[in-house]
Amino acid sequence: MRILVTGGAGYIGSHTCLELLEGGHEVFVLDNLCNSSVEAIKRVKELSGKSFEFFNCDIRDKSGLRAVFTKARPEAVIHFAGLKAVGESCEKPLEYYDNNLGGTVCLCEVMQEFGLKNIVFSSSATVYGRNEPPLSEDMPTGDCSNPYGRTKYMIEELLKDIYASDNSWNIILLRYFNPIGAHKSGRIGENPKGIPNNLMPYLSQVAVGKLAELSIFGDDYETPDGTCIRDYIHVVDLAKGHLCAINRLEQSKGLEVFNLGTGHGYSVLDIVKAFIGTTGVNLPYKITPRRAGDLAAVYSNSQKATELLGWSAQYGIERMCEDTWRWQSNNPTGYED
Ligand code: NAD
Ligand code: UD1
């Protein structure tokens, strides 16, 4: 299939492009590089041994999108492009609504103009809000604690409304849990700008000596060891989930929602111990007060993806730590070198 990948230079997008190319698909990447680097594109080409076209374009630029669609003639879109920092979304809500929501409206308008109605969208477990885990697709959504989460919820609703108005659209909403890890080559991985907010990039930057110490946000939650529990998923497993979603789009029509998680929860201390155990590196850490907005436990029921997409996560936390470390230690400054 000819697939346009918006946000394809980013963390999950670059890993997905590689899987799509290896799966025999034709890939076109569209990205404005606001949170990524062309180096990632170069490395995906290197790893796959295949060439593909990259369009430096913003999803809010309608005429730019029209030119890309005319040239690439995509048969499906995987839509990753968006801003994703929770804290920043509280400081700059308008940027998040404009980029994520406005950008998706613009993209869907151009898709409609071109008669292209196949889309896979990157949603997030954050749409489940305070539901009790394990979280499954039929639970109520929308009780999000920040503007970023609300843009994900609103885009899901927008896509549901598009489908309700015209059921010749094929739409798959993928709700990701916590992606970590990197490609086994150590050539592509997560490359956050500035000081990371998320656990794994922060931890790996401590391990490589860029940051002094990891703060574990709270050890007084109602969990077995007192630290928060999350459903960490290897980014390559996540990328493979997109390949399964594309296969599903080809076979079945409609709007469907799938969780992509492992179904297992690990605590912050489990991750710290697994990282030290698999890499043998020193990892200074301390317990600090809770971070506002964090939930004690978030993990998936991912049975639906197993049953209908034929997908399930293969890699455990040791492998996630090992691959993160290979990427971080081989590229201490990310793609900047
Ligand atoms: P990322 O920031 O690495 O990738 C997003 C890409 O989109 C970047 O390359 C960025 O330059 C690009 N982009 C942003 N705004 C754009 C615009 N207006 N036009 C064109 N390109 C634009 O993030 P990621 O971790 O790869 O996440 C990909 C998607 O998955 C995002 O939509 C994110 O919200 C969603 N998601 C991520 C996580 C996570 O933990 N990483 C969890 C759940 C959902
Ligand atoms: C966060 C976002 C979520 C987003 C996801 C992926 C919040 C409240 N939620 O999820 O919307 O989809 O990132 O981008 O921000 N932790 C530490 N020390 C650190 C960093 C994190 O102890 O330095 C802990 C956190 O308290 C949490 C766990 O590690 O319990 C995972 O944190 P993080 O990686 O930020 O992901 P989430 O909070 O699950």
Coordinates of C-alpha atoms and ligand atoms in Angstrom, one line a residue:
M1 CA 0.0 0.0 0.0
R2 CA 1.1 3.6 -0.5
I3 CA 1.1 5.1 3.0
L4 CA 1.5 8.7 4.0
V5 CA 3.0 8.9 7.5
T6 CA 2.4 12.3 9.2
G7 CA 5.0 12.8 12.0
G8 CA 7.1 10.0 10.4
A9 CA 10.4 11.6 11.5
G10 CA 9.4 11.3 15.2
Y11 CA 10.0 8.6 17.7
I12 CA 7.1 6.2 17.0
G13 CA 6.8 7.4 13.4
S14 CA 10.4 6.5 12.5
H15 CA 10.1 3.0 14.0
T16 CA 6.8 2.5 12.2
C17 CA 8.2 3.6 8.8
L18 CA 10.9 1.0 9.2
E19 CA 8.4 -1.8 9.9
L20 CA 6.2 -0.6 7.0
L21 CA 9.1 -0.7 4.6
E22 CA 10.1 -4.1 5.8
G23 CA 6.5 -5.2 5.3
G24 CA 6.7 -4.2 1.7
H25 CA 4.7 -1.0 1.9
E26 CA 5.5 2.2 0.0
V27 CA 6.1 5.0 2.5
F28 CA 5.9 8.8 2.2
V29 CA 6.8 10.8 5.2
L30 CA 5.4 14.2 6.0
D31 CA 6.8 16.1 9.0
N32 CA 7.5 19.8 9.9
L33 CA 10.5 18.7 12.1
C34 CA 9.3 20.7 15.0
N35 CA 10.2 17.9 17.3
S36 CA 12.4 15.7 15.2
S37 CA 15.4 15.6 12.8
V38 CA 16.0 14.6 9.2
E39 CA 18.8 12.4 10.6
A40 CA 16.0 9.9 11.7
I41 CA 14.8 9.7 8.1
K42 CA 18.3 9.2 6.9
R43 CA 18.8 6.3 9.3
V44 CA 15.5 4.7 8.5
K45 CA 16.6 4.7 4.8
E46 CA 19.9 3.2 5.9
L47 CA 18.4 0.4 8.0
S48 CA 15.7 -0.5 5.5
G49 CA 18.0 -0.2 2.5
K50 CA 15.1 1.5 0.8
S51 CA 14.5 5.1 -0.4
F52 CA 11.3 7.1 0.1
E53 CA 10.1 10.6 -0.2
F54 CA 10.2 13.1 2.7
F55 CA 8.0 16.2 2.6
N56 CA 8.9 19.0 5.0
C57 CA 5.3 20.2 5.5
D58 CA 3.0 21.2 8.3
I59 CA -0.4 19.4 8.6
R60 CA -2.0 22.8 9.0
D61 CA -0.8 23.9 5.6
K62 CA -3.6 23.0 3.2
S63 CA -2.0 23.9 0.0
G64 CA 1.2 22.1 1.1
L65 CA -0.9 19.0 1.9
R66 CA -2.6 19.2 -1.5
A67 CA 0.8 19.2 -3.2
V68 CA 1.9 16.2 -1.1
F69 CA -1.3 14.3 -1.9
T70 CA -1.0 15.0 -5.6
K71 CA 2.6 13.8 -5.7
A72 CA 2.4 10.8 -3.3
R73 CA -1.2 9.6 -4.2
P74 CA -1.5 7.8 -0.8
E75 CA -4.0 5.0 -0.3
A76 CA -3.9 5.4 3.5
V77 CA -2.7 7.8 6.2
I78 CA -1.0 7.0 9.5
H79 CA -1.4 10.1 11.5
F80 CA 1.3 10.6 14.2
A81 CA 1.9 14.4 13.7
G82 CA 1.2 16.4 16.9
L83 CA 2.5 17.9 20.0
K84 CA 2.7 15.6 23.0
A85 CA 4.2 17.3 26.1
V86 CA 1.6 17.3 28.9
G87 CA 3.2 20.2 30.9
E88 CA 3.7 22.4 27.9
S89 CA 0.1 21.8 26.9
C90 CA -1.0 23.3 30.2
E91 CA 1.1 26.4 29.5
K92 CA 0.3 26.8 25.8
P93 CA -3.2 25.2 25.3
L94 CA -3.9 27.2 22.1
E95 CA -0.8 25.8 20.5
Y96 CA -2.0 22.3 21.3
Y97 CA -5.5 22.8 20.1
D98 CA -4.3 24.5 16.9
N99 CA -1.6 21.9 16.1
N100 CA -3.3 18.7 17.1
L101 CA -7.0 19.5 16.6
G102 CA -6.7 22.1 13.9
G103 CA -4.0 20.1 12.1
T104 CA -6.2 17.0 12.1
V105 CA -9.2 19.0 10.7
C106 CA -7.0 20.3 7.9
L107 CA -5.6 16.9 7.1
C108 CA -9.1 15.3 7.1
E109 CA -10.4 18.1 4.8
V110 CA -7.7 17.4 2.3
M111 CA -8.2 13.7 2.6
Q112 CA -11.9 14.2 1.8
E113 CA -11.0 16.4 -1.2
F114 CA -8.8 13.6 -2.6
G115 CA -11.4 10.9 -1.8
L116 CA -8.9 9.3 0.6
K117 CA -10.8 7.8 3.5
N118 CA -8.4 5.4 5.2
I119 CA -6.7 6.6 8.4
V120 CA -5.0 5.2 11.4
F121 CA -4.8 7.7 14.3
S122 CA -2.3 7.8 17.2
S123 CA -4.5 8.2 20.3
S124 CA -3.4 7.6 23.9
A125 CA -4.4 5.8 27.0
T126 CA -4.8 9.2 28.5
V127 CA -8.3 9.3 27.1
Y128 CA -9.4 6.8 29.7
G129 CA -8.8 9.3 32.5
R130 CA -9.6 7.8 35.9
N131 CA -11.2 4.5 34.9
E132 CA -10.1 1.5 36.9
P133 CA -7.5 -0.7 35.1
P134 CA -7.2 -2.9 33.2
L135 CA -8.5 -0.4 30.7
S136 CA -10.6 -1.7 27.8
E137 CA -11.9 0.0 24.7
D138 CA -15.5 0.0 25.8
M139 CA -14.9 2.1 28.9
P140 CA -16.0 5.8 28.9
T141 CA -13.4 8.3 27.7
G142 CA -12.9 12.1 28.0
D143 CA -12.1 12.6 31.6
C144 CA -8.6 13.9 30.7
S145 CA -6.6 15.9 33.2
N146 CA -4.7 18.2 30.7
P147 CA -5.1 20.0 27.3
Y148 CA -2.9 17.4 25.5
G149 CA -5.2 14.6 26.6
R150 CA -8.2 16.5 25.7
T151 CA -6.9 17.1 22.1
K152 CA -6.6 13.3 21.8
Y153 CA -10.1 12.8 23.1
M154 CA -11.5 15.5 20.8
I155 CA -9.7 14.1 17.7
E156 CA -11.2 10.7 18.5
E157 CA -14.7 12.3 18.7
L158 CA -14.0 14.3 15.4
L159 CA -13.1 11.1 13.6
K160 CA -16.2 9.3 15.0
D161 CA -18.4 12.2 13.7
I162 CA -16.7 12.0 10.3
Y163 CA -17.5 8.3 10.2
A164 CA -21.1 8.9 11.3
S165 CA -21.6 11.4 8.5
D166 CA -20.0 9.1 5.8
N167 CA -19.5 5.5 6.6
S168 CA -17.3 4.8 3.6
W169 CA -14.4 6.1 5.8
N170 CA -12.1 3.4 7.3
I171 CA -10.8 4.6 10.6
I172 CA -8.7 2.9 13.3
L173 CA -8.0 4.6 16.6
L174 CA -5.0 3.2 18.4
R175 CA -4.6 4.0 22.0
Y176 CA -1.0 3.6 23.0
F177 CA 0.1 2.9 26.5
N178 CA 3.7 3.9 27.5
P179 CA 6.1 3.4 24.5
I180 CA 9.8 3.0 25.5
G181 CA 12.8 1.2 24.0
A182 CA 14.4 1.6 20.6
H183 CA 15.3 -0.3 17.4
K184 CA 17.7 -3.1 18.1
S185 CA 20.3 -1.5 15.9
G186 CA 20.7 1.4 18.3
R187 CA 20.4 3.7 15.3
I188 CA 17.0 5.2 15.9
G189 CA 15.3 6.0 19.2
E190 CA 13.6 8.6 21.3
N191 CA 15.3 12.0 21.1
P192 CA 13.5 14.5 23.4
K193 CA 14.4 18.1 23.2
G194 CA 15.6 19.7 26.5
I195 CA 15.1 17.9 29.8
P196 CA 12.9 14.9 29.3
N197 CA 9.6 14.7 31.2
N198 CA 9.0 11.0 30.7
L199 CA 10.5 8.2 32.8
M200 CA 12.6 6.3 30.3
P201 CA 14.4 9.1 28.5
Y202 CA 15.1 10.8 31.9
L203 CA 16.4 7.6 33.4
S204 CA 18.6 6.8 30.4
Q205 CA 20.1 10.3 30.4
V206 CA 21.0 9.8 34.1
A207 CA 22.6 6.5 33.1
V208 CA 24.7 8.1 30.4
G209 CA 25.8 10.9 32.7
K210 CA 23.9 13.8 31.1
L211 CA 21.6 14.2 34.2
A212 CA 22.7 13.8 37.8
E213 CA 19.9 11.7 39.4
L214 CA 16.5 10.3 38.7
S215 CA 13.6 11.4 40.9
I216 CA 11.0 8.8 41.6
F217 CA 7.8 10.7 41.9
G218 CA 6.2 9.2 45.1
D219 CA 6.4 5.9 46.9
D220 CA 3.2 6.2 48.8
Y221 CA 0.7 5.1 46.2
E222 CA -1.6 2.1 46.8
T223 CA 0.6 -0.2 44.8
P224 CA 2.7 -3.2 45.9
D225 CA 6.0 -1.1 46.2
G226 CA 4.3 2.3 46.5
T227 CA 5.5 3.6 43.1
C228 CA 3.2 4.2 40.1
I229 CA 2.4 1.4 37.8
R230 CA 2.3 1.7 33.9
D231 CA 2.0 -0.5 30.9
Y232 CA 5.4 0.0 29.2
I233 CA 5.4 -1.2 25.6
H234 CA 8.4 -1.7 23.3
V235 CA 8.3 0.9 20.5
V236 CA 9.0 -1.8 17.9
D237 CA 6.0 -3.8 19.1
L238 CA 4.0 -0.6 18.9
A239 CA 5.2 0.0 15.3
K240 CA 4.2 -3.6 14.4
G241 CA 0.7 -2.8 15.7
H242 CA 0.5 -0.2 12.9
L243 CA 1.3 -2.8 10.3
C244 CA -1.5 -5.0 11.6
A245 CA -3.9 -1.9 11.7
I246 CA -3.1 -1.3 8.0
N247 CA -3.8 -4.9 7.2
R248 CA -7.1 -4.6 9.0
L249 CA -8.0 -1.4 7.0
E250 CA -7.5 -3.4 3.8
Q251 CA -9.8 -6.2 4.9
S252 CA -12.5 -4.6 7.0
K253 CA -14.5 -1.4 6.8
G254 CA -15.7 0.9 9.6
L255 CA -14.4 2.7 12.7
E256 CA -12.6 0.6 15.2
V257 CA -10.6 1.3 18.4
F258 CA -7.7 -0.7 19.8
N259 CA -5.5 -0.5 22.8
L260 CA -1.8 -1.2 22.1
G261 CA -0.3 -2.2 25.4
T262 CA 1.2 -5.4 26.9
G263 CA -1.5 -5.9 29.5
H264 CA 1.1 -5.9 32.2
G265 CA 1.8 -3.2 34.7
Y266 CA 5.3 -2.4 36.0
S267 CA 6.2 0.0 38.8
V268 CA 8.8 2.7 38.5
L269 CA 11.0 0.7 40.8
D270 CA 10.6 -2.4 38.6
I271 CA 11.8 -0.4 35.6
V272 CA 14.8 1.1 37.6
K273 CA 15.8 -2.4 38.8
A274 CA 15.3 -4.0 35.3
F275 CA 17.5 -1.2 33.8
I276 CA 20.3 -1.7 36.3
G277 CA 20.0 -5.5 36.0
T278 CA 20.2 -5.6 32.3
T279 CA 22.8 -2.9 31.6
G280 CA 24.9 -3.0 34.8
V281 CA 25.2 0.8 34.8
N282 CA 25.0 2.9 37.9
L283 CA 21.7 4.8 38.2
P284 CA 21.5 7.2 41.1
Y285 CA 17.9 7.8 42.2
K286 CA 15.9 9.3 45.1
I287 CA 12.3 9.3 46.1
T288 CA 10.6 12.7 45.8
P289 CA 7.0 13.9 46.3
R290 CA 4.3 12.8 43.9
R291 CA 4.0 14.6 40.5
A292 CA 0.6 16.4 40.1
G293 CA -1.8 14.6 37.9
D294 CA -0.2 11.2 38.1
L295 CA -2.5 8.1 38.5
A296 CA -1.4 5.2 40.7
A297 CA -1.9 2.5 38.1
V298 CA -2.6 2.6 34.3
Y299 CA -2.5 -0.6 32.3
S300 CA -4.4 -2.1 29.4
N301 CA -6.5 -5.0 28.5
S302 CA -5.1 -5.5 24.9
Q303 CA -7.2 -8.7 24.1
K304 CA -9.2 -6.9 21.4
A305 CA -6.0 -6.2 19.4
T306 CA -4.9 -9.8 19.8
E307 CA -8.3 -11.2 18.6
L308 CA -9.0 -8.8 15.7
L309 CA -5.6 -7.5 14.6
G310 CA -3.7 -10.7 15.3
W311 CA -1.2 -8.5 17.3
S312 CA 0.3 -8.9 20.7
A313 CA 3.5 -7.4 22.2
Q314 CA 6.5 -9.7 22.1
Y315 CA 9.2 -7.8 24.1
G316 CA 9.4 -7.7 27.9
I317 CA 10.9 -4.9 30.1
E318 CA 14.4 -6.3 30.1
R319 CA 14.6 -6.0 26.3
M320 CA 13.0 -2.6 26.5
C321 CA 15.8 -1.5 28.9
E322 CA 18.6 -3.1 26.8
D323 CA 17.5 -1.5 23.6
T324 CA 17.0 1.9 25.3
W325 CA 20.5 1.7 26.6
R326 CA 22.0 0.7 23.3
W327 CA 20.4 3.7 21.6
Q328 CA 21.3 6.1 24.5
S329 CA 24.9 5.0 24.9
N330 CA 25.6 5.0 21.2
N331 CA 23.9 8.4 20.7
P332 CA 24.5 10.4 24.0
T333 CA 23.3 13.6 22.3
G334 CA 20.6 11.9 20.2
Y335 CA 20.6 12.8 16.5
E336 CA 22.7 16.0 17.1
D337 CA 26.1 14.5 16.2
Ligands
NAD1 P1 7.3 12.8 18.4 O1 7.2 14.2 18.9 O2 8.6 12.1 18.4 O3 6.7 12.7 16.9 C1 5.7 13.6 16.4 C2 6.1 14.1 15.1 O4 5.1 15.0 14.6 C3 7.4 14.9 15.2 O5 8.4 14.5 14.3 C4 7.0 16.4 14.9 O6 8.0 17.1 14.3 C5 5.8 16.1 14.0 N1 4.8 17.2 14.0 C6 4.3 17.9 15.1 N2 3.4 18.8 14.7 C7 3.4 18.8 13.4 C8 2.7 19.5 12.4 N3 1.8 20.5 12.7 N4 2.9 19.2 11.1 C9 3.8 18.2 10.7 N5 4.5 17.5 11.6 C10 4.3 17.8 12.9 O7 6.2 12.0 19.2 P2 5.9 10.4 19.3 O8 6.3 10.0 20.7 O9 6.5 9.8 18.1 O10 4.4 10.4 19.2 C11 3.7 10.2 18.0 C12 2.2 10.4 18.2 O11 1.8 9.4 19.2 C13 1.8 11.7 18.7 O12 0.5 12.1 18.2 C14 1.6 11.4 20.2 O13 0.6 12.3 20.8 C15 1.1 10.0 20.2 N6 1.3 9.3 21.5 C16 2.6 9.3 21.9 C17 2.9 8.6 23.2 C18 4.3 8.6 23.7 O14 4.4 8.3 24.9 N7 5.3 8.8 22.9 C19 1.8 8.0 23.9 C20 0.5 8.1 23.3 C21 0.3 8.8 22.1
UD1_2 C1 2.7 10.8 30.5 C2 1.5 11.6 30.3 C3 0.6 11.0 29.3 C4 1.3 10.7 28.0 C5 2.5 9.9 28.3 C6 3.4 9.6 27.1 C7 1.2 12.8 32.5 C8 0.3 12.9 33.7 N1 0.8 11.9 31.6 O1 2.3 9.5 31.0 O2 -0.5 11.8 29.0 O3 0.5 10.1 27.1 O4 3.3 10.6 29.3 O5 4.0 10.8 26.6 O6 2.2 13.5 32.3 N2 8.3 9.2 36.7 C9 9.2 9.4 37.7 N3 10.3 10.2 37.5 C10 10.5 10.9 36.3 C11 9.5 10.7 35.3 C12 8.4 9.9 35.5 O7 9.1 8.8 38.8 O8 11.4 11.6 36.2 C13 7.2 8.3 36.9 C14 5.8 9.0 36.8 O9 5.4 9.4 38.1 C15 4.9 7.8 36.3 C16 5.9 6.9 35.5 O10 7.2 7.3 35.9 O11 4.5 7.1 37.3 C17 5.8 7.1 34.0 O12 5.8 8.5 33.7 P1 5.9 9.1 32.2 O13 6.9 8.4 31.5 O14 5.9 10.6 32.3 O15 4.5 8.6 31.6 P2 3.0 8.9 32.2 O16 2.9 9.7 33.3 O17 2.4 7.5 32.3

